[in-house]
Amino acid sequence: MTTDPYAKIAAIYDVEFRSANADTIGYESRRQGQRVLVLGCGTGRVCRGLHAGEVVGLDLSEPMLEVARAQGRPVERYVAASMTSFDLGAFDEVIIPNGAFAFLPDRAARAACLAACRAALSAGGPLTIDVPMPDHARQGEAHLPELPAWEGEVEGRHVWRTRETFRDPVAQRLRLLDRYRDETGWTAQSELVLHTFSVDEVHWMLEANGFYADRMWGDHTGGPLRPGCPRLLVRALPL
Ligand SMILES: C[S@@+](CC[C@H](N)C(=O)[O-])C[C@H]1O[C@@H](n2cnc3c(N)ncnc32)[C@H](O)[C@@H]1O
């Protein structure tokens, strides 16, 4: 049995998130240099939106990478590996988009990832990490029942997704149980377990691992961190 939460739903993920490009527009507008590494690249959505000379996407999930490769441009290359252990040479910039860094389960995994990023950024370029800002207004709600979350057309099928949410604010853990269905009766389940970060924790984590937070934003349009902001987006530079 696979533990890859994306194994059965890679093509659906791609359709659902294909047009969510506000983050990619920001990454491209701030892009520094021609060699960009995207960690937790998934189906390559962010890679495809970067107009760099070389874009390398790395992900653990082969099914996600298959979808990425099928749409890849000549400047893109996709590598199956964990972001906690890689050596792909030097890059001008590293990006970890759309919550991928929050999948790392513990401090050791986060430190290993940051050490590998630090080595890849020997020329001093930026590391950008995008994780969800915890929903502070709902921290007391340990469980949210299954609710409709998305629906769309995937390869000629009408597919819909619901989400059940479990929060553990003490462990800083968010467990999302996504259920997919289509009209033929097909079903799939995807369990996502994410670490939720505080702003101060991000500063400490970076400083303990060879980086400092140069800029932080609360959304992908360049808005500040503020109560209710959806993202914790940080551009880190090597110390
Ligand atoms: C929410 S998806 C984001 C995909 C893509 N970045 C995007 O923006 O559409 C999270 C991705 O992180 C990947 N991932 C989780 N843990 C990983 C790890 N240790 N190393 C590499 N990729 C990982 C998953 O396989 C998944 O593709």
Short mmCIF file of C-alpha atoms and ligand atoms in Angstrom, two decimals:
data_model
loop_
_atom_site.label_atom_id
_atom_site.label_comp_id
_atom_site.label_asym_id
_atom_site.label_seq_id
_atom_site.Cartn_x
_atom_site.Cartn_y
_atom_site.Cartn_z
CA MET A 1 0.00 0.00 0.00
CA THR A 2 1.36 3.43 -0.96
CA THR A 3 1.65 6.22 1.57
CA ASP A 4 1.82 8.82 -1.19
CA PRO A 5 -1.33 10.92 -0.66
CA TYR A 6 -1.16 12.05 -4.28
CA ALA A 7 -0.80 8.59 -5.87
CA LYS A 8 -4.42 8.26 -7.00
CA ILE A 9 -5.27 11.90 -7.53
CA ALA A 10 -2.29 13.46 -9.36
CA ALA A 11 -4.27 14.24 -12.54
CA ILE A 12 -7.12 15.71 -10.47
CA TYR A 13 -4.70 17.83 -8.41
CA ASP A 14 -3.27 19.20 -11.65
CA VAL A 15 -6.68 20.25 -12.96
CA GLU A 16 -7.75 21.75 -9.63
CA PHE A 17 -4.61 23.85 -9.17
CA ARG A 18 -3.65 24.48 -12.82
CA SER A 19 -5.03 28.01 -12.91
CA ALA A 20 -4.00 28.97 -9.35
CA ASN A 21 -1.09 31.04 -10.60
CA ALA A 22 -0.94 34.08 -8.28
CA ASP A 23 2.07 32.54 -6.53
CA THR A 24 3.87 31.75 -9.80
CA ILE A 25 3.41 35.31 -11.06
CA GLY A 26 5.07 36.55 -7.86
CA TYR A 27 7.93 34.03 -8.14
CA GLU A 28 8.58 35.02 -11.74
CA SER A 29 8.46 38.77 -10.98
CA ARG A 30 11.04 38.33 -8.18
CA ARG A 31 13.10 35.67 -9.96
CA GLN A 32 16.85 35.99 -9.56
CA GLY A 33 19.01 34.22 -12.12
CA GLN A 34 18.55 31.47 -14.66
CA ARG A 35 18.91 28.25 -12.64
CA VAL A 36 15.88 27.65 -10.42
CA LEU A 37 15.16 24.60 -8.25
CA VAL A 38 11.54 23.97 -7.20
CA LEU A 39 11.18 21.54 -4.28
CA GLY A 40 7.90 19.67 -3.82
CA CYS A 41 7.11 20.73 -7.40
CA GLY A 42 4.11 18.39 -7.70
CA THR A 43 2.69 18.41 -11.22
CA GLY A 44 5.02 21.21 -12.28
CA ARG A 45 2.55 24.09 -12.09
CA VAL A 46 5.12 26.57 -10.73
CA CYS A 47 7.99 25.23 -12.90
CA ARG A 48 5.94 25.86 -16.05
CA GLY A 49 5.34 29.49 -15.07
CA LEU A 50 9.02 30.38 -14.66
CA HIS A 51 10.84 31.82 -17.66
CA ALA A 52 14.30 30.81 -16.51
CA GLY A 53 16.99 29.12 -18.60
CA GLU A 54 16.87 25.95 -16.48
CA VAL A 55 14.18 24.80 -14.08
CA VAL A 56 14.59 21.64 -12.03
CA GLY A 57 11.55 20.27 -10.20
CA LEU A 58 11.97 17.74 -7.40
CA ASP A 59 9.19 15.73 -5.79
CA LEU A 60 8.71 12.49 -3.86
CA SER A 61 5.62 11.48 -5.79
CA GLU A 62 6.21 9.64 -9.10
CA PRO A 63 2.55 10.02 -10.15
CA MET A 64 2.80 13.81 -9.65
CA LEU A 65 6.06 13.91 -11.64
CA GLU A 66 4.54 11.89 -14.48
CA VAL A 67 1.88 14.57 -14.91
CA ALA A 68 4.61 17.25 -14.77
CA ARG A 69 6.81 15.52 -17.37
CA ALA A 70 3.88 15.07 -19.76
CA GLN A 71 3.52 18.88 -19.90
CA GLY A 72 7.20 19.83 -19.50
CA ARG A 73 9.12 22.29 -21.68
CA PRO A 74 12.71 21.61 -22.81
CA VAL A 75 14.08 23.87 -20.03
CA GLU A 76 12.42 21.71 -17.35
CA ARG A 77 13.82 18.60 -15.72
CA TYR A 78 12.05 16.53 -13.07
CA VAL A 79 13.74 14.50 -10.36
CA ALA A 80 12.17 11.96 -7.99
CA ALA A 81 13.74 12.50 -4.56
CA SER A 82 13.02 13.80 -1.10
CA MET A 83 13.65 17.47 -0.40
CA THR A 84 15.40 16.31 2.78
CA SER A 85 18.25 14.71 0.82
CA PHE A 86 19.36 15.95 -2.58
CA ASP A 87 22.46 17.25 -4.32
CA LEU A 88 21.68 18.57 -7.79
CA GLY A 89 24.47 21.15 -8.02
CA ALA A 90 24.29 24.94 -7.63
CA PHE A 91 21.20 27.07 -8.24
CA ASP A 92 20.52 30.81 -8.34
CA GLU A 93 17.30 30.34 -6.41
CA VAL A 94 15.26 27.65 -4.62
CA ILE A 95 11.46 27.80 -4.24
CA ILE A 96 9.29 25.51 -2.07
CA PRO A 97 5.75 26.41 -3.14
CA ASN A 98 2.22 25.79 -1.95
CA GLY A 99 2.75 24.19 1.44
CA ALA A 100 5.22 21.50 0.34
CA PHE A 101 7.65 22.39 3.15
CA ALA A 102 4.85 21.89 5.71
CA PHE A 103 4.74 18.18 4.76
CA LEU A 104 8.11 17.65 6.45
CA PRO A 105 7.13 15.87 9.65
CA ASP A 106 9.67 17.07 12.21
CA ARG A 107 12.56 19.40 13.02
CA ALA A 108 15.19 16.96 11.78
CA ALA A 109 13.53 16.74 8.36
CA ARG A 110 13.20 20.54 8.13
CA ALA A 111 16.84 21.01 9.14
CA ALA A 112 17.98 18.42 6.56
CA CYS A 113 15.99 20.21 3.85
CA LEU A 114 17.42 23.61 4.80
CA ALA A 115 20.98 22.21 4.84
CA ALA A 116 20.52 20.82 1.31
CA CYS A 117 19.04 24.17 0.18
CA ARG A 118 21.94 26.05 1.76
CA ALA A 119 24.42 23.87 -0.16
CA ALA A 120 22.49 24.43 -3.42
CA LEU A 121 22.61 28.21 -2.86
CA SER A 122 26.39 28.53 -2.61
CA ALA A 123 26.26 31.76 -4.67
CA GLY A 124 24.03 33.44 -2.04
CA GLY A 125 20.66 33.40 -3.83
CA PRO A 126 17.25 33.30 -2.14
CA LEU A 127 15.17 30.44 -0.78
CA THR A 128 11.43 31.14 -0.87
CA ILE A 129 9.11 29.05 1.30
CA ASP A 130 5.32 29.27 1.15
CA VAL A 131 3.33 27.61 3.94
CA PRO A 132 -0.27 28.17 5.05
CA MET A 133 -0.79 30.64 7.87
CA PRO A 134 -2.66 28.81 10.66
CA ASP A 135 -6.32 29.81 10.79
CA HIS A 136 -6.05 31.45 14.20
CA ALA A 137 -9.78 32.16 14.45
CA ARG A 138 -10.45 28.37 14.27
CA GLN A 139 -7.60 27.02 16.41
CA GLY A 140 -10.09 25.90 19.06
CA GLU A 141 -12.02 23.74 16.58
CA ALA A 142 -10.35 20.35 16.75
CA HIS A 143 -12.63 18.90 14.10
CA LEU A 144 -14.49 20.32 11.16
CA PRO A 145 -16.91 17.89 9.47
CA GLU A 146 -16.69 16.84 5.83
CA LEU A 147 -17.55 19.84 3.65
CA PRO A 148 -17.66 20.36 -0.14
CA ALA A 149 -14.28 21.71 -1.28
CA TRP A 150 -14.00 21.55 -5.09
CA GLU A 151 -15.57 20.12 -8.23
CA GLY A 152 -14.49 20.02 -11.86
CA GLU A 153 -14.04 18.08 -15.10
CA VAL A 154 -11.05 15.73 -15.23
CA GLU A 155 -10.39 13.68 -18.39
CA GLY A 156 -14.10 13.71 -19.27
CA ARG A 157 -15.30 12.85 -15.76
CA HIS A 158 -17.12 15.10 -13.32
CA VAL A 159 -15.14 14.83 -10.08
CA TRP A 160 -15.76 16.41 -6.71
CA ARG A 161 -13.73 16.68 -3.52
CA THR A 162 -14.79 17.12 0.09
CA ARG A 163 -12.52 17.96 3.01
CA GLU A 164 -12.67 16.95 6.67
CA THR A 165 -10.29 18.90 8.91
CA PHE A 166 -8.58 17.89 12.15
CA ARG A 167 -6.51 20.43 14.10
CA ASP A 168 -4.04 19.89 16.90
CA PRO A 169 -2.77 23.37 17.81
CA VAL A 170 -0.47 22.07 20.55
CA ALA A 171 1.35 19.69 18.20
CA GLN A 172 0.97 22.38 15.47
CA ARG A 173 -0.54 19.73 13.22
CA LEU A 174 -3.26 20.01 10.61
CA ARG A 175 -4.72 16.78 9.19
CA LEU A 176 -6.80 17.14 6.06
CA LEU A 177 -8.86 14.21 4.87
CA ASP A 178 -9.81 14.79 1.24
CA ARG A 179 -12.36 12.46 -0.35
CA TYR A 180 -12.75 12.35 -4.13
CA ARG A 181 -15.76 10.93 -5.98
CA ASP A 182 -17.14 10.84 -9.50
CA GLU A 183 -20.52 9.96 -10.95
CA THR A 184 -19.48 6.35 -11.74
CA GLY A 185 -19.09 5.66 -8.02
CA TRP A 186 -15.29 5.86 -8.09
CA THR A 187 -13.79 7.10 -4.83
CA ALA A 188 -10.31 7.94 -3.55
CA GLN A 189 -9.05 9.30 -0.28
CA SER A 190 -6.02 11.50 0.32
CA GLU A 191 -4.77 12.28 3.82
CA LEU A 192 -2.51 15.32 4.11
CA VAL A 193 -0.65 15.91 7.39
CA LEU A 194 0.86 19.38 7.64
CA HIS A 195 2.92 21.19 10.24
CA THR A 196 1.61 24.67 11.00
CA PHE A 197 4.24 27.37 11.55
CA SER A 198 4.32 30.47 13.69
CA VAL A 199 6.17 33.53 12.42
CA ASP A 200 8.70 33.53 15.24
CA GLU A 201 9.36 29.81 14.75
CA VAL A 202 10.21 30.47 11.10
CA HIS A 203 12.80 33.08 12.13
CA TRP A 204 14.43 30.70 14.63
CA MET A 205 14.32 27.77 12.23
CA LEU A 206 16.02 29.75 9.48
CA GLU A 207 18.64 31.26 11.77
CA ALA A 208 19.48 27.84 13.22
CA ASN A 209 20.03 26.48 9.72
CA GLY A 210 22.17 29.05 7.92
CA PHE A 211 19.52 31.50 6.65
CA TYR A 212 17.72 34.64 7.76
CA ALA A 213 14.28 35.93 6.78
CA ASP A 214 14.87 38.82 4.38
CA ARG A 215 11.16 39.43 3.63
CA MET A 216 7.84 37.98 4.74
CA TRP A 217 4.43 38.38 3.10
CA GLY A 218 0.93 37.29 4.09
CA ASP A 219 -0.36 36.51 0.60
CA HIS A 220 0.80 36.17 -2.99
CA THR A 221 0.04 39.76 -3.98
CA GLY A 222 2.75 41.12 -1.69
CA GLY A 223 0.40 41.96 1.21
CA PRO A 224 1.89 42.10 4.72
CA LEU A 225 1.55 39.53 7.48
CA ARG A 226 -1.68 40.51 9.28
CA PRO A 227 -4.47 38.84 11.26
CA GLY A 228 -6.40 36.54 8.91
CA CYS A 229 -3.78 36.50 6.14
CA PRO A 230 -3.81 33.18 4.26
CA ARG A 231 -0.10 32.50 3.73
CA LEU A 232 3.22 32.71 5.50
CA LEU A 233 5.50 33.43 2.57
CA VAL A 234 9.15 33.99 3.40
CA ARG A 235 12.14 34.89 1.27
CA ALA A 236 15.24 33.70 3.11
CA LEU A 237 18.85 34.55 2.31
CA PRO A 238 21.94 32.62 3.35
CA LEU A 239 23.64 34.03 6.45
C1 LIG B 1 0.43 20.65 -1.95
S1 LIG B 1 1.48 19.81 -3.08
C2 LIG B 1 2.23 21.20 -3.89
C3 LIG B 1 2.63 20.88 -5.29
C4 LIG B 1 3.21 22.06 -6.08
N1 LIG B 1 4.28 22.71 -5.35
C5 LIG B 1 2.16 23.09 -6.42
O1 LIG B 1 2.33 24.22 -6.00
O2 LIG B 1 1.19 22.80 -7.11
C6 LIG B 1 2.79 19.24 -2.04
C7 LIG B 1 3.84 18.45 -2.80
O3 LIG B 1 4.94 18.21 -1.92
C8 LIG B 1 5.43 16.92 -2.21
N2 LIG B 1 6.25 16.45 -1.08
C9 LIG B 1 5.85 16.17 0.19
N3 LIG B 1 6.89 15.78 0.93
C10 LIG B 1 7.98 15.82 0.14
C11 LIG B 1 9.36 15.53 0.32
N4 LIG B 1 9.84 15.10 1.51
N5 LIG B 1 10.20 15.69 -0.71
C12 LIG B 1 9.74 16.09 -1.92
N6 LIG B 1 8.45 16.38 -2.17
C13 LIG B 1 7.58 16.25 -1.16
C14 LIG B 1 4.20 16.09 -2.48
O4 LIG B 1 4.49 14.90 -3.18
C15 LIG B 1 3.38 17.10 -3.29
O5 LIG B 1 3.63 16.97 -4.66
#
